[in-house]
Short mmCIF file of C-alpha atoms in Angstrom, two decimals:
data_model
loop_
_atom_site.label_atom_id
_atom_site.label_comp_id
_atom_site.label_asym_id
_atom_site.label_seq_id
_atom_site.Cartn_x
_atom_site.Cartn_y
_atom_site.Cartn_z
CA MET A 500 -23.33 38.47 1.00
CA LYS A 501 -22.07 36.94 4.23
CA VAL A 502 -25.51 35.49 5.01
CA LEU A 503 -25.68 34.02 1.47
CA SER A 504 -22.30 32.33 1.94
CA ILE A 505 -23.45 30.80 5.24
CA LEU A 506 -26.64 29.54 3.59
CA LEU A 507 -24.64 27.95 0.76
CA VAL A 508 -22.38 26.17 3.25
CA ILE A 509 -25.43 24.85 5.13
CA LEU A 510 -27.04 23.65 1.90
CA VAL A 511 -23.86 21.85 0.78
CA THR A 512 -23.46 20.26 4.21
CA CYS A 513 -27.09 19.09 4.24
CA ASP A 514 -26.69 17.67 0.73
CA GLN A 515 -23.57 15.75 1.77
CA ILE A 516 -25.32 14.32 4.83
CA ALA A 517 -28.42 13.37 2.81
CA ASN A 518 -26.32 11.62 0.15
CA GLY A 519 -23.63 10.30 2.47
CA TYR A 520 -22.80 6.62 2.94
CA ARG A 521 -22.33 4.70 6.13
CA ILE A 522 -18.84 3.23 5.87
CA LEU A 523 -17.16 0.60 8.02
CA GLY A 524 -13.37 1.01 8.21
CA LEU A 525 -11.79 -2.22 9.39
CA PHE A 526 -8.07 -1.94 10.22
CA PRO A 527 -7.04 -4.65 12.71
CA LEU A 528 -3.29 -4.53 11.90
CA HIS A 529 -1.41 -2.84 14.76
CA GLY A 530 1.39 -1.32 12.64
CA PRO A 531 1.37 2.49 12.91
CA SER A 532 3.12 2.85 9.53
CA HIS A 533 0.11 1.18 7.88
CA TRP A 534 -2.35 3.34 9.84
CA VAL A 535 -0.66 6.45 8.40
CA MET A 536 -2.52 5.86 5.12
CA MET A 537 -5.84 4.77 6.65
CA GLN A 538 -6.37 7.67 9.05
CA PRO A 539 -6.44 10.54 6.51
CA LEU A 540 -8.69 8.49 4.20
CA MET A 541 -11.28 7.83 6.91
CA LYS A 542 -11.08 11.37 8.27
CA GLY A 543 -11.41 12.74 4.74
CA LEU A 544 -14.55 10.67 4.14
CA ALA A 545 -16.03 11.92 7.43
CA GLN A 546 -15.32 15.51 6.42
CA ARG A 547 -17.22 14.92 3.16
CA GLY A 548 -20.33 14.07 5.14
CA HIS A 549 -20.11 10.27 5.21
CA GLN A 550 -20.69 8.47 8.49
CA VAL A 551 -17.62 6.35 9.22
CA ASP A 552 -17.15 3.74 11.95
CA VAL A 553 -13.49 2.82 12.32
CA VAL A 554 -12.14 -0.33 13.96
CA SER A 555 -8.47 0.19 14.81
CA HIS A 556 -5.78 0.25 17.48
CA PHE A 557 -5.50 4.03 17.03
CA PRO A 558 -8.57 5.88 18.39
CA GLN A 559 -8.67 9.63 17.82
CA LYS A 560 -7.56 11.87 20.67
CA LYS A 561 -10.22 14.44 19.80
CA SER A 562 -13.79 13.87 18.68
CA ILE A 563 -14.37 14.28 14.92
CA PRO A 564 -17.82 14.89 13.39
CA ASN A 565 -19.23 11.82 11.54
CA TYR A 566 -16.30 9.70 12.83
CA THR A 567 -16.90 6.94 15.39
CA ASP A 568 -14.03 4.95 16.90
CA ILE A 569 -14.48 1.26 17.63
CA SER A 570 -11.26 0.85 19.56
CA ILE A 571 -9.37 -2.43 19.95
CA LEU A 572 -6.41 -0.65 21.56
CA GLY A 573 -4.55 -2.88 24.01
CA SER A 574 -5.62 -6.13 22.37
CA MET A 575 -2.16 -6.69 20.90
CA HIS A 576 1.47 -6.05 21.69
CA ALA A 577 2.20 -2.36 20.99
CA THR A 578 4.65 -1.79 18.13
CA ARG A 579 5.08 1.98 18.20
CA ASN A 580 8.63 2.67 19.42
CA ASN A 581 8.76 -0.92 20.57
CA ILE A 582 10.65 -3.01 17.97
CA SER A 583 14.26 -3.79 18.83
CA ALA A 584 17.09 -4.31 16.38
CA ALA A 585 17.01 -8.06 17.06
CA GLU A 586 13.26 -8.25 16.32
CA ALA A 587 13.64 -6.20 13.15
CA SER A 588 16.22 -8.68 11.83
CA THR A 589 13.67 -11.53 11.99
CA PHE A 590 11.51 -9.86 9.32
CA SER A 591 14.10 -10.23 6.55
CA GLY A 592 14.45 -13.17 4.17
CA PHE A 593 12.15 -14.88 1.69
CA SER A 594 10.28 -17.14 4.09
CA MET A 595 6.78 -15.78 4.60
CA ALA A 596 5.88 -18.10 7.49
CA HIS A 597 6.79 -15.63 10.25
CA LEU A 598 5.25 -12.62 8.49
CA THR A 599 1.96 -14.36 7.69
CA ASP A 600 1.72 -15.55 11.28
CA MET A 601 2.49 -12.19 12.88
CA ALA A 602 0.50 -9.98 10.46
CA GLY A 603 -2.04 -12.63 9.47
CA THR A 604 -2.97 -15.47 11.80
CA GLN A 605 -2.50 -13.40 14.97
CA ILE A 606 -4.62 -10.61 13.45
CA CYS A 607 -7.39 -13.09 12.59
CA GLU A 608 -7.51 -14.00 16.28
CA LEU A 609 -8.95 -10.51 16.83
CA LEU A 610 -12.22 -11.71 15.31
CA SER A 611 -12.92 -12.94 18.85
CA HIS A 612 -12.59 -9.41 20.27
CA PRO A 613 -15.89 -8.26 21.86
CA ALA A 614 -16.06 -5.09 19.76
CA ILE A 615 -15.61 -7.04 16.53
CA GLN A 616 -17.98 -9.79 17.68
CA ASN A 617 -20.62 -7.13 18.25
CA LEU A 618 -20.20 -5.93 14.66
CA ILE A 619 -20.59 -9.49 13.37
CA LYS A 620 -23.64 -10.36 15.47
CA ASN A 621 -25.32 -6.96 15.76
CA PRO A 622 -24.37 -4.78 12.78
CA PRO A 623 -26.13 -1.41 12.74
CA GLN A 624 -29.35 -1.21 10.74
CA ASP A 625 -30.32 2.44 11.13
CA PRO A 626 -28.78 2.99 8.65
CA PRO A 627 -26.90 -0.19 7.66
CA TYR A 628 -23.40 -0.13 6.23
CA ASP A 629 -23.01 0.70 2.53
CA ILE A 630 -19.26 0.13 2.03
CA LEU A 631 -16.44 -1.74 3.78
CA ILE A 632 -12.91 -0.32 3.62
CA THR A 633 -10.14 -2.61 4.84
CA GLU A 634 -6.45 -3.20 4.23
CA VAL A 635 -5.38 -6.28 2.30
CA PHE A 636 -2.04 -7.50 3.56
CA MET A 637 -1.72 -10.79 5.43
CA ALA A 638 -5.15 -11.12 7.08
CA PRO A 639 -7.70 -11.70 4.28
CA CYS A 640 -9.97 -13.41 6.82
CA PHE A 641 -11.47 -9.95 7.46
CA LEU A 642 -12.73 -9.81 3.86
CA ALA A 643 -15.53 -12.08 5.08
CA PHE A 644 -17.19 -8.97 6.55
CA GLY A 645 -18.09 -7.88 3.01
CA ARG A 646 -19.94 -11.10 2.30
CA HIS A 647 -21.46 -11.18 5.78
CA LEU A 648 -22.82 -7.62 5.51
CA LYS A 649 -23.56 -7.96 1.76
CA ILE A 650 -21.71 -4.75 0.87
CA PRO A 651 -18.91 -3.91 -1.62
CA ILE A 652 -15.31 -3.86 -0.39
CA VAL A 653 -12.69 -1.18 -0.98
CA ALA A 654 -9.25 -2.64 -0.27
CA THR A 655 -6.27 -0.46 0.63
CA VAL A 656 -2.67 -1.43 -0.15
CA THR A 657 -0.01 0.52 1.73
CA SER A 658 2.79 -0.27 -0.74
CA VAL A 659 3.10 -0.91 -4.45
CA PHE A 660 0.53 -3.49 -5.61
CA HIS A 661 1.38 -6.88 -4.10
CA ASP A 662 2.53 -9.66 -6.43
CA TRP A 663 0.05 -12.12 -4.90
CA LEU A 664 -2.90 -9.83 -5.61
CA ASN A 665 -2.49 -9.84 -9.40
CA GLU A 666 -4.04 -13.24 -9.98
CA LEU A 667 -6.77 -12.56 -7.43
CA SER A 668 -7.78 -9.21 -8.94
CA GLY A 669 -7.55 -10.29 -12.58
CA ASN A 670 -4.63 -7.94 -13.14
CA VAL A 671 -1.93 -8.62 -15.72
CA ALA A 672 1.33 -9.61 -14.06
CA ASN A 673 4.42 -9.46 -16.26
CA PRO A 674 7.68 -10.07 -14.37
CA SER A 675 9.70 -9.24 -17.47
CA PHE A 676 9.41 -5.53 -16.63
CA ILE A 677 7.45 -5.35 -13.35
CA PRO A 678 9.72 -5.90 -10.32
CA GLY A 679 8.30 -7.99 -7.50
CA LEU A 680 7.45 -6.35 -4.19
CA PHE A 681 10.66 -7.65 -2.60
CA SER A 682 12.79 -7.40 -5.74
CA THR A 683 15.61 -4.86 -5.95
CA TYR A 684 15.52 -4.70 -9.75
CA GLY A 685 14.33 -1.83 -11.91
CA GLN A 686 12.02 -2.04 -14.91
CA HIS A 687 14.89 -2.66 -17.32
CA MET A 688 16.16 -6.13 -16.44
CA ASN A 689 18.65 -8.42 -18.15
CA PHE A 690 17.96 -12.14 -18.58
CA GLU A 691 19.32 -13.17 -15.18
CA GLU A 692 17.34 -10.47 -13.38
CA ARG A 693 14.14 -11.38 -15.22
CA LEU A 694 14.63 -15.03 -14.34
CA LEU A 695 15.25 -14.29 -10.64
CA ASN A 696 12.41 -11.76 -10.54
CA PHE A 697 10.03 -14.36 -12.00
CA LEU A 698 11.10 -17.08 -9.56
CA MET A 699 11.10 -14.79 -6.51
CA SER A 700 7.69 -13.29 -7.26
CA HIS A 701 6.05 -16.69 -7.77
CA MET A 702 7.79 -18.24 -4.76
CA ILE A 703 6.63 -15.49 -2.40
CA SER A 704 3.09 -15.45 -3.84
CA ALA A 705 2.78 -19.22 -3.50
CA GLN A 706 3.91 -19.07 0.14
CA ILE A 707 1.48 -16.31 1.04
CA HIS A 708 -1.46 -18.08 -0.63
CA TYR A 709 -0.53 -21.28 1.18
CA TYR A 710 -0.12 -19.81 4.67
CA THR A 711 -3.17 -17.52 4.47
CA SER A 712 -5.41 -20.31 3.12
CA PHE A 713 -5.68 -21.73 6.65
CA GLN A 714 -7.46 -18.54 7.76
CA VAL A 715 -10.63 -20.01 6.25
CA GLU A 716 -11.14 -21.73 9.63
CA TYR A 717 -11.66 -18.30 11.24
CA VAL A 718 -14.17 -17.43 8.52
CA LYS A 719 -16.15 -20.63 9.18
CA LYS A 720 -16.01 -20.17 12.95
CA HIS A 721 -17.00 -16.50 13.18
CA PHE A 722 -19.16 -15.94 10.08
CA GLY A 723 -20.57 -19.39 9.41
CA ILE A 724 -19.46 -19.14 5.77
CA LYS A 725 -18.81 -22.76 4.82
CA ASP A 726 -18.64 -22.68 1.03
CA ALA A 727 -15.89 -20.09 0.39
CA SER A 728 -12.12 -20.33 0.40
CA ILE A 729 -9.88 -17.39 1.29
CA MET A 730 -9.13 -16.87 -2.41
CA ASP A 731 -12.89 -16.72 -3.10
CA LEU A 732 -13.24 -13.81 -0.67
CA TYR A 733 -10.85 -11.69 -2.74
CA GLY A 734 -13.46 -11.86 -5.50
CA ASP A 735 -15.71 -9.60 -3.39
CA ILE A 736 -13.29 -6.65 -3.65
CA SER A 737 -14.69 -3.83 -5.80
CA LEU A 738 -11.74 -1.44 -5.71
CA TYR A 739 -8.07 -1.34 -4.70
CA LEU A 740 -6.52 1.95 -3.48
CA VAL A 741 -2.75 1.54 -3.84
CA ASN A 742 -0.05 3.68 -2.24
CA SER A 743 2.09 3.98 -5.36
CA HIS A 744 2.81 6.46 -8.16
CA PRO A 745 4.40 6.10 -11.62
CA ALA A 746 7.12 8.62 -10.74
CA LEU A 747 8.28 6.34 -7.91
CA HIS A 748 7.37 2.83 -9.06
CA GLY A 749 7.39 3.03 -12.83
CA ILE A 750 4.70 2.46 -15.45
CA ARG A 751 2.54 -0.57 -14.69
CA PRO A 752 -0.60 -1.93 -16.38
CA TYR A 753 -3.55 -1.92 -13.99
CA THR A 754 -7.21 -2.83 -14.37
CA SER A 755 -9.84 -0.15 -13.77
CA ALA A 756 -10.38 -1.46 -10.22
CA ILE A 757 -6.80 -0.59 -9.19
CA VAL A 758 -6.27 3.11 -8.49
CA GLU A 759 -2.92 4.61 -7.50
CA VAL A 760 -3.16 7.14 -4.67
CA GLY A 761 0.50 7.35 -3.63
CA GLY A 762 1.13 10.04 -1.03
CA LEU A 763 -2.48 10.12 0.16
CA HIS A 764 -1.20 10.84 3.67
CA VAL A 765 1.00 13.79 2.67
CA LYS A 766 -0.64 17.10 3.57
CA ASP A 767 0.52 20.55 4.59
CA ASP A 768 -1.80 21.09 7.56
CA VAL A 769 0.13 18.96 10.04
CA ASP A 770 1.12 19.18 13.69
CA PRO A 771 3.47 22.14 14.21
CA LEU A 772 7.01 21.84 15.49
CA SER A 773 7.57 22.31 19.20
CA PRO A 774 9.24 25.63 20.11
CA GLU A 775 12.45 23.77 20.96
CA VAL A 776 12.67 21.97 17.61
CA GLN A 777 11.55 25.06 15.69
CA LYS A 778 14.37 27.08 17.28
CA TRP A 779 16.89 24.29 16.59
CA LEU A 780 15.97 24.13 12.90
CA ASP A 781 15.75 27.89 12.44
CA GLU A 782 19.28 28.22 13.82
CA SER A 783 20.62 25.37 11.64
CA THR A 784 21.92 27.83 9.05
CA ASN A 785 24.52 25.32 7.84
CA GLY A 786 21.84 22.71 7.29
CA CYS A 787 20.27 19.89 9.28
CA VAL A 788 20.03 16.11 8.76
CA TYR A 789 16.92 14.26 9.92
CA PHE A 790 17.46 10.66 11.07
CA THR A 791 14.76 8.10 11.95
CA PHE A 792 14.10 4.40 11.52
CA GLY A 793 10.34 4.98 11.52
CA SER A 794 7.58 4.66 14.06
CA MET A 795 8.46 1.19 15.36
CA VAL A 796 12.20 0.40 15.33
CA ARG A 797 14.27 1.75 18.24
CA ILE A 798 17.65 3.10 17.11
CA GLU A 799 19.03 2.89 20.66
CA THR A 800 18.79 -0.94 20.61
CA PHE A 801 21.38 -1.37 17.88
CA PRO A 802 24.94 -2.57 18.73
CA LYS A 803 27.36 -0.25 20.48
CA GLU A 804 29.76 -0.24 17.50
CA LEU A 805 27.00 0.99 15.18
CA ILE A 806 25.84 3.75 17.53
CA GLU A 807 29.44 4.92 17.91
CA ALA A 808 29.78 4.99 14.11
CA PHE A 809 26.70 7.24 13.97
CA TYR A 810 28.16 9.54 16.64
CA MET A 811 31.54 9.90 14.95
CA SER A 812 29.99 10.53 11.56
CA PHE A 813 27.60 13.17 12.91
CA LYS A 814 30.44 14.85 14.77
CA LYS A 815 32.48 15.08 11.56
CA ILE A 816 29.78 16.93 9.59
CA ALA A 817 29.44 19.72 12.21
CA PRO A 818 28.41 22.56 12.10
CA VAL A 819 25.64 20.75 10.17
CA ARG A 820 23.11 19.65 12.79
CA VAL A 821 21.20 16.39 13.23
CA LEU A 822 17.70 15.58 14.50
CA MET A 823 17.61 11.92 15.62
CA LYS A 824 14.45 10.09 16.72
CA VAL A 825 15.21 7.98 19.80
CA ALA A 826 12.33 6.30 21.63
CA LYS A 827 14.08 6.10 25.03
CA LYS A 828 16.90 8.57 25.58
CA GLU A 829 17.91 6.82 28.77
CA ASP A 830 18.84 3.70 26.76
CA LEU A 831 21.00 5.61 24.32
CA LEU A 832 24.77 5.15 24.42
CA PRO A 833 26.58 8.07 26.18
CA GLY A 834 28.68 10.45 24.12
CA LEU A 835 26.04 12.06 21.90
CA PRO A 836 27.71 14.88 19.89
CA SER A 837 26.66 18.44 20.67
CA ASN A 838 25.30 18.98 17.14
CA VAL A 839 22.67 16.23 17.61
CA MET A 840 19.19 16.67 19.13
CA THR A 841 17.17 13.59 20.10
CA GLN A 842 13.46 13.25 20.85
CA SER A 843 11.07 10.32 21.09
CA TRP A 844 8.89 11.75 18.33
CA PHE A 845 9.06 14.46 15.67
CA PRO A 846 6.22 15.76 13.48
CA GLN A 847 7.95 14.32 10.43
CA ILE A 848 6.27 16.31 7.67
CA ALA A 849 6.82 19.57 9.56
CA VAL A 850 10.52 18.67 9.89
CA LEU A 851 10.94 17.71 6.23
CA LYS A 852 9.16 20.91 5.13
CA HIS A 853 11.68 23.11 6.96
CA LYS A 854 13.98 24.99 4.60
CA ASN A 855 17.14 24.05 6.55
CA VAL A 856 16.62 20.27 6.35
CA ARG A 857 19.04 19.08 3.68
CA ALA A 858 19.15 15.29 4.07
CA PHE A 859 17.07 12.42 5.42
CA ILE A 860 18.65 9.24 6.84
CA THR A 861 15.90 6.64 6.56
CA HIS A 862 15.22 2.92 6.67
CA GLY A 863 13.33 3.34 3.40
CA GLY A 864 9.71 3.04 4.52
CA LEU A 865 7.39 4.10 1.69
CA MET A 866 5.43 6.65 3.75
CA GLY A 867 8.50 8.56 4.94
CA THR A 868 10.29 8.49 1.60
CA GLN A 869 7.17 9.78 -0.17
CA GLU A 870 7.14 12.68 2.29
CA ALA A 871 10.82 13.38 1.64
CA ILE A 872 10.30 13.39 -2.13
CA ASN A 873 7.22 15.60 -1.83
CA TYR A 874 9.26 18.18 0.12
CA GLU A 875 12.43 17.79 -2.00
CA VAL A 876 14.77 16.22 0.56
CA PRO A 877 17.46 13.79 -0.75
CA MET A 878 18.02 10.61 1.23
CA ILE A 879 20.54 8.17 2.65
CA GLY A 880 19.00 4.71 2.87
CA ILE A 881 19.75 2.03 5.47
CA PRO A 882 17.04 -0.61 4.74
CA LEU A 883 16.05 -3.03 7.51
CA PHE A 884 13.33 -5.32 6.10
CA GLY A 885 10.31 -5.67 3.81
CA ASP A 886 10.07 -3.42 0.76
CA GLN A 887 12.55 -0.90 2.20
CA SER A 888 15.50 -2.17 0.18
CA VAL A 889 13.41 -2.05 -3.01
CA ASN A 890 12.32 1.52 -2.29
CA ILE A 891 15.85 2.74 -1.63
CA LYS A 892 17.27 0.98 -4.71
CA SER A 893 14.61 2.71 -6.80
CA TYR A 894 15.58 6.13 -5.41
CA VAL A 895 19.28 5.42 -5.98
CA LYS A 896 18.56 4.75 -9.67
CA LYS A 897 16.70 8.05 -9.81
CA LYS A 898 19.80 9.69 -8.22
CA VAL A 899 17.90 11.17 -5.29
CA ALA A 900 19.42 8.87 -2.67
CA ILE A 901 22.55 6.98 -1.61
CA SER A 902 22.15 3.47 -0.24
CA LEU A 903 24.30 1.82 2.43
CA ASN A 904 22.54 -1.43 1.41
CA SER A 905 22.12 -2.90 4.89
CA ILE A 906 22.48 -2.02 8.55
CA LYS A 907 25.34 -4.55 8.61
CA ASN A 908 27.28 -2.49 6.07
CA VAL A 909 27.20 0.79 7.99
CA THR A 910 30.58 2.14 9.06
CA GLU A 911 31.72 5.60 10.09
CA GLU A 912 33.59 6.01 6.80
CA LYS A 913 30.68 4.95 4.58
CA LEU A 914 28.11 7.07 6.41
CA THR A 915 30.35 10.15 6.47
CA SER A 916 31.08 9.78 2.76
CA ALA A 917 27.35 9.44 1.99
CA LEU A 918 26.51 12.48 4.12
CA ASN A 919 29.18 14.62 2.48
CA SER A 920 27.94 13.61 -0.98
CA ILE A 921 24.29 14.35 -0.21
CA LEU A 922 25.09 17.64 1.55
CA ASN A 923 27.64 18.99 -0.93
CA ASP A 924 26.68 17.57 -4.34
CA PRO A 925 23.86 19.74 -5.77
CA THR A 926 22.90 16.96 -8.21
CA TYR A 927 20.89 15.13 -5.55
CA ARG A 928 18.90 18.22 -4.64
CA GLU A 929 18.23 19.04 -8.31
CA ASN A 930 17.10 15.49 -9.06
CA VAL A 931 14.76 15.31 -6.08
CA ARG A 932 13.18 18.61 -7.14
CA LYS A 933 12.42 17.15 -10.57
CA LEU A 934 11.06 13.95 -9.05
CA SER A 935 8.93 15.95 -6.62
CA LYS A 936 7.33 17.84 -9.51
CA LEU A 937 6.42 14.55 -11.19
CA PHE A 938 5.05 13.18 -7.94
CA ARG A 939 2.90 16.24 -7.20
CA ASP A 940 1.64 16.94 -10.74
CA ARG A 941 -1.87 15.38 -10.72
CA PRO A 942 -5.35 16.36 -11.88
CA MET A 943 -6.49 16.24 -8.24
CA SER A 944 -4.94 15.30 -4.92
CA ALA A 945 -4.41 11.67 -3.91
CA LEU A 946 -6.97 12.03 -1.11
CA ASP A 947 -9.60 13.53 -3.42
CA THR A 948 -8.92 10.74 -5.93
CA ALA A 949 -9.37 8.06 -3.25
CA ILE A 950 -12.60 9.61 -1.94
CA TYR A 951 -14.04 9.95 -5.46
CA TRP A 952 -13.51 6.25 -6.20
CA VAL A 953 -14.86 5.14 -2.81
CA GLU A 954 -18.02 7.11 -3.55
CA TYR A 955 -18.06 5.61 -7.06
CA VAL A 956 -18.14 2.13 -5.53
CA GLY A 957 -20.97 3.29 -3.27
CA ARG A 958 -22.93 4.32 -6.35
CA HIS A 959 -22.07 1.47 -8.70
CA GLY A 960 -20.87 -1.48 -6.61
CA ASN A 961 -18.66 -4.02 -8.40
CA PHE A 962 -18.75 -2.35 -11.82
CA LEU A 963 -14.95 -1.89 -11.97
CA GLN A 964 -14.12 -5.52 -11.28
CA SER A 965 -12.16 -7.30 -13.99
CA PRO A 966 -14.10 -10.14 -15.66
CA ALA A 967 -10.88 -12.15 -15.38
CA ILE A 968 -11.66 -12.97 -11.74
CA GLN A 969 -14.56 -15.13 -12.94
CA LEU A 970 -12.14 -17.38 -14.83
CA HIS A 971 -9.99 -20.23 -13.56
CA TRP A 972 -6.24 -19.57 -13.61
CA TRP A 973 -5.78 -21.87 -16.61
CA GLN A 974 -8.50 -19.99 -18.49
CA ARG A 975 -6.93 -16.60 -17.67
CA HIS A 976 -3.62 -17.79 -19.11
CA LEU A 977 -5.42 -19.31 -22.15
CA LEU A 978 -3.95 -22.74 -21.41
CA ASP A 979 -7.22 -24.34 -22.56
CA VAL A 980 -7.02 -22.37 -25.82
CA TYR A 981 -3.37 -23.33 -26.36
CA ALA A 982 -4.21 -26.96 -25.56
CA PHE A 983 -7.12 -26.92 -28.05
CA LEU A 984 -4.96 -25.33 -30.77
CA LEU A 985 -2.23 -27.89 -30.11
CA PHE A 986 -4.83 -30.68 -30.34
CA VAL A 987 -6.16 -29.28 -33.65
CA ILE A 988 -2.65 -28.96 -35.09
CA VAL A 989 -1.72 -32.50 -34.03
CA ALA A 990 -5.05 -33.86 -35.32
CA VAL A 991 -4.60 -32.12 -38.68
CA LEU A 992 -1.05 -33.43 -38.97
CA LEU A 993 -2.22 -36.96 -38.17
CA VAL A 994 -5.04 -36.71 -40.74
CA VAL A 995 -2.63 -35.38 -43.37
CA LEU A 996 -0.16 -38.18 -42.55
CA PHE A 997 -2.95 -40.76 -42.81
CA ILE A 998 -4.08 -39.37 -46.18
CA LEU A 999 -0.50 -39.32 -47.50
CA ARG A 1000 -0.02 -42.96 -46.52
CA LYS A 1001 -3.29 -43.92 -48.24
CA LEU A 1002 -2.26 -42.01 -51.35
CA LYS A 1003 1.13 -43.72 -51.34
CA ARG A 1004 -0.48 -47.15 -51.19
CA LEU A 1005 -3.00 -46.16 -53.83
CA LEU A 1006 -0.39 -44.80 -56.23
CA PHE A 1007 2.53 -47.17 -55.62
CA GLY A 1008 1.05 -50.19 -53.89
CA SER A 1009 -0.38 -51.93 -57.14
CA HIS A 1010 2.86 -51.34 -59.10
CA VAL A 1011 4.88 -53.02 -56.40
CA CYS A 1012 2.42 -55.95 -56.34
CA THR A 1013 2.67 -56.37 -60.17
CA LYS A 1014 6.43 -56.59 -59.93
CA LYS A 1015 6.17 -59.24 -57.27
CA ASP A 1016 3.65 -61.25 -59.32
CA SER A 1017 5.87 -61.13 -62.47
CA ALA A 1018 8.85 -62.28 -60.48
CA ALA A 1019 6.83 -65.17 -59.10
CA ILE A 1020 5.67 -66.29 -62.62
CA LYS A 1021 9.23 -66.20 -63.97
CA SER A 1022 10.40 -68.26 -61.07
CA LYS A 1023 7.76 -70.93 -61.78
CA LYS A 1024 8.66 -71.05 -65.49
CA ASN A 1025 12.33 -71.58 -64.70
CA LYS A 1026 11.38 -74.56 -62.61
#
């Protein structure tokens, strides 16, 4: 029996290798929060027997079968534990110029990197690539690889589907009930909210299309593609894998090429807790609060008054304990309360899974909040930039979180009040349990779903693409049809008016003339 099992495993493995695809994963963005979604997808594909070559700033520490790193580490300014409070504040606002430069134009400059140049000039041929997987955010210049290699593209989206991708993917965008990526509204909006949501969504989309359109110069320079605009390159995308879920982001109409795989990165087999942290959590019998601003932003760089407010609030909730992620302990303000443990990194899922963790203070990043919901931990949100405010507002409406709205609004009193509510009001825990069930109840896991559809694209290419992408924007919105119908209506009205005038002259014109003639004869007789 044991020998038979081994033989079956060997046969399955051989079948996977024989039918596997060679996949190029292209992830030039240096944000670790974005890489969180890409890494499990590429590793999962390698485990299924596909040969994956991965371009990224995050090479694997240990060798993985079927997985080859093409490292560009060190080519850009490191962001992990390296964003100050001042830098984080520059990401807010509705101007997309800074964001498209930092996460777009500067990323396109990496096309000159020797490792990437080698892929462009000497792509492997034994075997050649079958599929390209790349993130679509602010650097669509990398989509040119699909056209250059003549292979279908699978695009990943690390948040809810971007507003500016709807038109490009042929997806229906209806701002009357679909909040924009940076909108804080829910799906039930009044007139004012619908108006602002419409204006904001279109304003941001127009900016992003404008600023990224200049990336076509990189496409011409490095790929020699002269006859395609940046918007044309989006038409090569066969599939979008989106990090969203109806339980978190509401019901949205999507084309067949848009697949929701929210929580793809959430898995139970994660790095274990260190003995020190394990002991701290096990002994936190009164509960523990986990506090982090993510993988990039350094809490210790915030103003003294804010850090002191954190300290006083944490001190007041003792004997409840706190785990606080601090990149550089030596830069932290003195006076840390005794019920607080700091480290430069925590295995976040392992922490959130622990039975004694009762609250999560977060900036509202989608990856971390999905993990908290999966493991039934209510939240306190302090959004910093991007979609974080939208995420937190959504969780507040679902009554699984309390929002302090902005880092500028945080005071000792507000934070203490929020902590006491989350820790002592069972409603939040009950609501997050219900939401977690909705989030986890799927026919198959998010990772399995993503891998299935990647393989589907390998088998069938662009089959899932919406035919709407072949139409001009005015055709998609039926403006030509409306114009034709308006022309027909106007033409019919003019014809009817013309006929009525002719009939009037025919019926009444001779009678009027007779009267005039009689009057003229009488006048002559009188003379």
